[in-house]
């Protein structure tokens, strides 16, 4: 069976879309998930786009051992040189350069003739090849390009050393039959087409990204570019979980293998949603909460008789645990550790202790601790060093008063470097009052709220509330997370975490 190379661009195409920006730690966390899932290539960013992007591409390149790490670059010497600087320490580095080939892009964006574009594509591929043997060339807006011009470009870049040629559907315009025909056409007409791997990179503007990627593979592509949860510009990119599970579920139609460990899909999806402060739409394919829920009587009856009546894949294949062992206050550290291991977490001793402490706290508030609770605790502990790291404020206590006939008030007591701070504030509601009191103490730089989102981890009124706060200041996003059965406390903790990050960035700028 042919192997399909999985190229994940969550950290580049995904991260560059509005509301999806991640800080360095979050990017490393996603990179680790991708490595565990065994994607072949991680596109870690666009190194020249900012010093922060350069640093994160470089750090991912130095951290990840089991995947190729790529940086995107425009087809210019400076971009390519910077991309190489960022990825050169990777065990397996790749430079990914791109240049538009459609008449629209060449005339209005690049202001270049097709002849010039052809020349630049070949020259810049050769320039990148001086540094690195693994070179990917992308013909941006390929699906709106002239097919015979594409043949010339692909031929030229393969001669110049490209080892992967990507045919992006940049604006999500193509259809499955057209994509399949285009890849087959290029493979047939380009003289040395067997010297490079053909790749597809589909956007989802018409909801066809997964179908187009699979069709591209049937046309002869052997690399799929995709993102976790389908993040990406506008309507997003091909969702990794969808293409993988389509091939997994229909092996006769798609007789291909990948390296992907599908049991990591659920966790990777949750991690990415957690980081960007969103939750999966209930009906999202593969990873939505309803993907395996059966509500109607007819369906329930069928599933009870035989799961396959209404389930084409198993939750276990995605790493979703269905033997929901319930832990409680009598469960010891080993039981918690074992369960976390079964859920796919390998935590450091320090993280484990933090998890166990949060678990015990939760046992005082909630009788049965489910897998969903435990996963939320583990995700929270893995990321909680963010707070200490920014050496910021911590919550000591808060006291609120709210009713439907008086103005809400909140008193907040925070601590920083052993010193205690207290303030009180009135507000339009308890959250407004609490955040106002925090602002009075911390005095963060001016900011707006991008997201304030409360998500219940499980069902039931004693559920954990998982709160995400995203602030925007001077175009940058600062994310805070809080987890508690008390949503007010979770909100306060999340807001403190976000303003701590904002203050750390302000301090760095002023230094
Ligand atoms: O959509 C696109 O064309 C891209 C390229 C840079 C590969 O993201
Ligand atoms: Zn793209």
XYZ file of C-alpha atoms and ligand atoms in Angstrom:
520
model
C 0.000 0.000 0.000
C 1.165 3.538 -0.763
C 2.016 5.756 2.175
C 0.446 9.199 2.403
C 2.637 11.836 4.007
C 0.715 13.941 6.536
C 1.834 17.581 6.636
C 0.248 19.481 9.503
C 0.004 23.254 9.256
C -2.002 23.988 12.442
C 0.901 26.117 13.676
C 1.120 28.125 10.448
C -2.056 28.276 8.334
C -4.161 27.482 11.420
C -2.433 29.878 13.765
C -2.487 32.777 11.294
C -6.302 32.817 11.197
C -8.223 35.295 13.385
C -8.755 34.223 17.008
C -6.309 31.313 16.742
C -2.996 32.878 17.725
C -0.867 30.929 20.201
C 2.083 31.830 22.373
C 5.366 29.919 22.314
C 4.417 27.469 25.076
C 1.111 26.726 23.450
C 2.830 26.103 20.122
C 5.237 23.670 21.763
C 2.313 21.893 23.389
C 0.598 21.528 20.001
C 3.879 20.394 18.404
C 4.204 17.692 21.086
C 0.651 16.502 20.360
C 1.452 16.351 16.656
C 4.641 14.413 17.334
C 2.732 11.944 19.536
C 0.169 11.547 16.791
C 3.050 10.864 14.357
C 2.358 13.432 11.685
C 5.243 13.370 9.207
C 5.794 17.109 8.889
C 5.013 19.992 11.219
C 4.877 23.379 9.547
C 5.886 25.380 12.601
C 5.291 28.876 11.226
C 6.384 31.561 8.809
C 9.781 32.469 10.237
C 10.202 35.886 8.622
C 6.752 37.168 9.564
C 7.789 38.339 13.078
C 10.537 37.795 15.671
C 7.999 35.797 17.713
C 7.280 33.505 14.773
C 11.002 33.033 14.143
C 11.556 32.077 17.785
C 8.689 29.611 17.788
C 9.739 27.917 14.536
C 13.276 27.621 15.925
C 12.088 26.240 19.268
C 9.774 23.709 17.628
C 12.650 22.689 15.321
C 14.916 22.143 18.331
C 12.268 20.324 20.375
C 10.639 17.903 17.963
C 12.641 14.784 17.143
C 10.273 12.462 15.312
C 8.845 14.750 12.604
C 10.252 16.936 9.858
C 9.920 20.608 10.804
C 9.195 23.142 8.061
C 9.085 26.916 7.856
C 7.140 28.761 5.208
C 8.963 31.344 3.072
C 7.990 33.559 0.161
C 10.126 33.043 -2.928
C 12.730 35.640 -1.940
C 16.289 35.166 -0.736
C 15.680 36.925 2.581
C 12.621 34.805 3.407
C 14.420 31.600 2.488
C 17.564 32.540 4.448
C 15.422 33.320 7.514
C 13.415 30.103 7.154
C 16.664 28.132 7.048
C 18.062 29.925 10.115
C 14.901 28.924 11.993
C 14.774 25.233 10.996
C 18.414 24.318 10.549
C 18.768 22.653 13.972
C 15.856 20.295 13.326
C 16.624 16.585 13.072
C 14.880 16.761 9.706
C 14.459 20.330 8.384
C 12.367 21.467 5.404
C 12.090 24.819 3.638
C 8.646 25.444 2.156
C 8.632 28.261 -0.381
C 5.638 29.540 -2.275
C 4.877 31.724 -5.261
C 1.530 32.459 -6.872
C 0.889 31.092 -10.367
C -2.680 32.205 -11.195
C -3.210 35.047 -13.693
C -5.036 37.064 -11.011
C -2.284 36.774 -8.423
C 0.560 37.267 -10.922
C -0.985 40.429 -12.404
C -2.495 42.131 -9.342
C -0.488 40.867 -6.378
C 2.957 40.054 -7.731
C 2.839 42.446 -10.721
C 4.972 39.977 -12.657
C 4.677 38.259 -16.020
C 4.350 34.457 -16.174
C 7.922 34.292 -17.561
C 9.245 36.211 -14.550
C 7.311 33.968 -12.153
C 8.723 30.869 -13.827
C 12.248 32.231 -13.506
C 11.854 33.271 -9.853
C 10.306 29.911 -8.918
C 13.284 27.999 -10.327
C 15.925 30.422 -9.000
C 14.522 30.535 -5.459
C 14.077 26.759 -5.305
C 17.752 26.440 -6.281
C 18.650 29.015 -3.619
C 16.800 27.023 -0.926
C 18.392 23.801 -2.151
C 21.866 25.143 -1.275
C 20.860 24.891 2.371
C 18.563 21.935 2.628
C 17.866 18.745 0.719
C 14.161 18.717 1.629
C 12.468 21.493 -0.355
C 8.764 22.012 -0.882
C 7.498 24.398 -3.518
C 3.864 25.603 -3.447
C 2.203 27.125 -6.512
C -0.145 29.443 -4.657
C -3.676 29.616 -6.132
C -2.793 26.606 -8.295
C -6.420 25.623 -8.838
C -7.109 28.934 -10.619
C -3.892 28.733 -12.642
C -3.505 27.735 -16.280
C -2.753 24.006 -16.243
C -0.063 24.163 -18.923
C 1.651 27.052 -17.145
C 1.566 24.944 -13.973
C 3.245 22.105 -15.886
C 6.107 24.483 -16.746
C 6.434 25.760 -13.157
C 6.349 22.286 -11.615
C 8.868 21.022 -14.171
C 11.190 23.970 -13.430
C 11.077 23.605 -9.638
C 11.647 19.843 -9.756
C 14.695 20.437 -11.962
C 15.878 23.051 -9.441
C 15.642 20.567 -6.579
C 12.106 20.609 -5.141
C 11.351 17.263 -3.529
C 7.683 18.048 -2.825
C 5.412 20.058 -5.099
C 2.282 21.382 -3.455
C -0.842 22.230 -5.445
C -2.865 24.472 -3.138
C -6.531 25.250 -3.543
C -5.782 28.570 -1.879
C -9.295 29.997 -2.062
C -11.278 26.767 -1.696
C -12.537 26.997 -5.273
C -11.977 23.578 -6.777
C -14.133 20.450 -6.728
C -13.182 16.802 -6.199
C -13.218 15.753 -9.863
C -11.282 18.838 -10.920
C -8.652 18.287 -8.209
C -8.214 14.654 -9.127
C -7.874 15.541 -12.833
C -5.425 18.377 -12.144
C -3.046 16.215 -10.110
C -3.276 13.393 -12.660
C -2.644 15.903 -15.496
C 0.462 17.328 -13.822
C 1.827 13.879 -13.025
C 1.355 12.854 -16.618
C 2.682 16.004 -18.336
C 5.633 16.964 -16.120
C 8.606 14.971 -17.492
C 10.254 14.200 -14.128
C 7.083 14.056 -12.063
C 8.222 10.873 -10.339
C 11.168 12.768 -8.808
C 8.888 14.712 -6.427
C 5.982 13.987 -4.144
C 2.801 15.783 -5.178
C 0.892 17.417 -2.359
C -2.578 18.924 -1.896
C -3.447 21.842 0.380
C -7.172 22.559 0.315
C -9.165 25.354 1.887
C -12.737 24.775 2.933
C -14.603 27.788 1.511
C -17.169 25.551 -0.202
C -17.003 22.829 2.464
C -15.090 20.598 0.034
C -11.593 20.579 1.544
C -11.652 16.976 2.765
C -13.302 15.680 -0.411
C -10.824 17.620 -2.575
C -7.821 16.313 -0.619
C -8.999 12.719 -0.931
C -9.652 13.240 -4.647
C -6.142 14.673 -5.038
C -4.757 11.498 -3.505
C -6.733 9.414 -5.994
C -5.178 11.566 -8.737
C -1.694 10.685 -7.503
C -0.881 13.122 -4.684
C 0.999 11.487 -1.827
C 1.067 14.330 0.691
C -1.976 15.916 2.338
C -1.674 19.272 4.086
C -4.155 19.673 6.910
C -4.780 21.117 10.360
C -6.239 19.872 13.627
C -9.959 20.736 13.772
C -9.651 22.212 10.268
C -8.317 25.543 11.541
C -7.017 27.906 8.917
C -7.612 31.012 6.835
C -11.315 31.924 6.365
C -13.317 28.659 6.402
C -10.181 26.729 7.325
C -8.069 23.951 5.859
C -8.668 20.248 5.424
C -9.266 18.793 8.904
C -6.600 16.203 9.728
C -9.087 14.076 11.650
C -11.469 13.949 8.679
C -9.015 12.846 5.985
C -7.380 10.355 8.313
C -10.637 8.775 9.455
C -12.033 8.726 5.896
C -9.012 6.708 4.740
C -9.152 4.577 7.879
C -12.867 3.843 7.511
C -12.862 3.206 3.737
C -9.579 1.334 3.086
C -10.880 -0.304 -0.066
C -11.551 3.065 -1.691
C -8.365 4.590 -0.218
C -5.780 1.811 -0.122
C -3.155 3.953 1.593
C -1.310 3.919 4.890
C -0.193 6.802 7.073
C 1.959 6.919 10.201
C -0.859 8.523 12.187
C -1.816 7.091 15.575
C -5.557 7.743 15.421
C -5.941 7.239 19.179
C -4.280 10.626 19.677
C -6.872 12.489 17.596
C -9.353 13.253 20.363
C -6.686 14.611 22.692
C -5.020 16.704 19.978
C -8.373 18.195 19.013
C -9.184 19.039 22.643
C -5.750 20.549 23.222
C -6.034 22.829 20.214
C -9.592 23.907 21.059
C -8.509 24.557 24.640
C -5.602 26.714 23.565
C -7.638 28.866 21.194
C -10.464 29.105 23.717
C -13.131 27.412 21.652
C -15.056 24.178 21.837
C -15.949 21.900 18.948
C -19.378 22.547 17.420
C -21.570 19.723 18.707
C -22.006 18.178 15.272
C -18.412 18.595 14.082
C -17.340 15.435 12.252
C -15.133 13.068 14.269
C -14.456 15.370 17.264
C -17.820 17.023 18.068
C -19.574 15.955 21.259
C -22.469 14.464 19.273
C -20.258 12.508 16.871
C -21.024 9.327 18.840
C -24.277 10.351 20.544
C -27.504 8.643 19.572
C -30.635 10.470 20.573
C -33.476 9.111 18.480
C -35.218 5.949 19.679
C -34.720 4.157 16.373
C -30.987 4.863 16.412
C -30.624 3.903 20.086
C -32.446 0.667 19.431
C -30.165 -0.131 16.490
C -26.978 0.745 18.390
C -28.003 -1.397 21.348
C -28.573 -4.353 19.007
C -25.323 -3.758 17.101
C -23.168 -0.616 17.284
C -22.347 -0.821 13.592
C -25.969 -0.037 12.654
C -25.273 3.667 13.203
C -21.540 3.893 13.945
C -19.019 3.709 11.110
C -16.009 4.126 13.412
C -15.402 3.503 17.076
C -14.740 6.171 19.709
C -11.813 4.006 20.891
C -10.113 4.437 17.499
C -9.956 8.174 18.259
C -8.744 7.690 21.804
C -12.130 8.423 23.378
C -12.522 6.275 26.484
C -15.958 4.759 26.859
C -15.378 2.637 29.982
C -15.963 5.701 32.094
C -14.335 4.552 35.358
C -15.472 6.958 38.024
C -12.939 8.069 40.607
C -13.863 9.670 43.913
C -12.468 10.890 47.211
C -11.274 7.423 48.216
C -9.157 7.049 45.073
C -5.450 7.333 45.731
C -2.623 8.863 43.758
C -1.887 5.590 41.950
C -5.471 5.215 40.751
C -5.391 8.765 39.392
C -1.983 8.205 37.815
C -3.112 4.924 36.202
C -6.265 6.476 34.818
C -4.358 9.451 33.418
C -1.927 7.059 31.759
C -4.840 5.152 30.225
C -6.196 8.460 28.959
C -2.891 9.003 27.147
C -1.107 11.400 29.529
C 2.494 10.868 30.515
C 3.023 13.552 33.112
C 6.095 14.614 35.015
C 6.133 13.957 38.770
C 5.475 17.651 39.367
C 2.485 17.737 36.997
C 1.150 14.557 38.567
C 1.299 16.050 42.054
C -0.463 19.178 40.811
C -3.144 17.018 39.158
C -3.646 14.978 42.297
C -3.992 18.133 44.421
C -6.625 19.527 42.007
C -8.327 16.130 41.938
C -8.574 16.082 45.742
C -9.929 19.645 45.774
C -12.534 18.640 43.252
C -13.528 15.588 45.323
C -14.596 17.981 48.077
C -17.018 19.638 45.682
C -18.129 16.810 43.425
C -18.869 13.165 44.255
C -17.888 11.400 41.049
C -14.909 12.492 39.012
C -15.295 11.408 35.391
C -12.707 10.988 32.647
C -13.768 14.340 31.207
C -13.054 15.987 34.598
C -9.691 14.260 34.843
C -8.719 15.276 31.307
C -9.703 18.878 32.047
C -7.603 18.812 35.245
C -4.609 17.331 33.407
C -4.864 19.849 30.541
C -5.134 22.638 33.088
C -2.111 21.438 35.130
C 0.058 21.019 32.049
C -0.599 24.645 31.217
C -0.761 26.132 34.708
C 2.980 26.827 34.856
C 2.078 29.677 32.499
C 0.883 31.648 35.505
C 3.937 31.124 37.693
C 6.141 31.628 34.699
C 4.903 35.133 34.029
C 5.654 35.721 37.749
C 2.426 37.559 38.125
C -0.503 37.915 40.527
C -2.272 34.979 42.137
C -5.742 34.862 43.621
C -5.931 34.660 47.430
C -9.662 35.056 47.824
C -12.652 36.884 46.452
C -16.049 37.807 47.813
C -18.973 38.777 45.642
C -22.407 40.121 46.145
C -24.932 40.047 43.374
C -28.716 40.133 43.100
C -31.354 41.262 40.619
C -32.136 44.425 42.549
C -28.718 45.784 43.633
C -25.492 46.607 41.835
C -22.987 43.734 41.872
C -19.847 44.215 43.974
C -16.688 42.192 44.234
C -13.756 42.366 46.611
C -10.580 40.745 45.365
C -7.463 39.822 47.320
C -4.404 39.062 45.187
C -0.821 38.198 46.028
C 2.413 38.893 44.211
C 5.954 38.269 45.470
C 4.619 37.726 48.996
C 2.764 41.066 49.045
C -1.039 41.198 49.352
C -3.319 43.588 47.432
C -7.016 44.186 47.935
C -9.598 46.199 46.038
C -13.345 46.404 45.619
C -15.363 47.345 42.571
C -18.979 47.768 41.498
C -20.018 46.413 38.126
C -22.786 45.664 35.660
C -22.707 42.119 36.954
C -20.402 40.011 39.156
C -17.885 39.369 36.382
C -17.684 43.049 35.461
C -17.182 43.882 39.159
C -14.523 41.171 39.642
C -12.565 42.092 36.528
C -12.804 45.777 37.500
C -11.335 45.050 40.946
C -8.500 43.079 39.322
C -7.846 45.968 36.907
C -7.674 48.381 39.860
C -4.886 46.273 41.404
C -2.963 45.073 38.344
C -3.479 48.107 36.062
C -2.959 46.202 32.816
C -2.373 48.019 29.500
C -5.574 48.987 27.598
C -7.178 45.938 26.059
C -10.404 44.600 24.610
C -12.075 41.216 25.093
C -11.858 38.852 22.171
C -13.377 35.856 23.949
C -14.945 35.207 27.332
C -16.209 31.689 27.161
C -17.514 29.249 29.801
C -17.662 25.620 28.803
C -19.022 22.856 31.004
C -16.639 19.911 31.126
C -19.319 17.297 31.750
C -23.068 17.119 32.271
C -24.745 17.875 35.599
C -25.036 20.943 37.802
C -21.857 20.126 39.722
C -19.823 20.163 36.499
C -16.449 21.831 36.254
C -16.615 25.154 34.432
C -13.733 25.621 32.014
C -13.303 29.337 31.316
C -11.254 30.951 28.567
C -10.530 34.650 28.472
C -8.773 36.160 25.463
C -7.670 39.771 25.565
C -6.385 41.801 22.653
C -3.904 44.579 23.186
C -2.030 46.269 20.345
C -2.979 43.454 17.971
C -1.665 40.655 20.202
C -3.786 38.073 21.973
C -3.359 37.061 25.628
C -5.161 33.910 26.755
C -6.082 32.862 30.285
C -7.732 29.644 31.455
C -9.516 28.800 34.688
C -11.096 25.574 35.894
C -13.409 25.233 38.876
C -16.866 24.023 39.876
C -17.398 27.703 40.728
C -17.585 29.526 37.386
C -16.953 32.880 39.093
C -13.685 31.588 40.513
C -12.742 30.007 37.161
C -13.480 33.336 35.425
C -11.380 35.313 37.907
C -8.441 32.898 37.637
C -8.657 32.978 33.828
C -8.717 36.777 33.755
C -5.744 37.022 36.159
C -3.774 34.642 33.950
C -4.519 36.719 30.844
C -3.638 40.063 32.483
C -0.437 38.519 33.923
C 0.585 37.637 30.367
C -0.332 41.091 29.131
C 1.719 42.731 31.920
C 4.695 40.453 31.186
C 4.562 41.511 27.521
C 4.314 45.190 28.519
C 7.341 44.794 30.842
C 9.317 43.088 28.064
C 8.492 45.901 25.645
C 9.542 48.563 28.149
C 12.820 46.806 29.074
O -3.346 28.393 0.873
C -2.205 28.498 0.398
O -2.000 28.648 -0.805
C -1.093 28.441 1.328
C 0.271 28.337 0.726
C 1.219 29.273 1.353
C 0.732 26.919 0.776
O -1.282 28.417 2.518
Zn -3.377 27.812 2.962
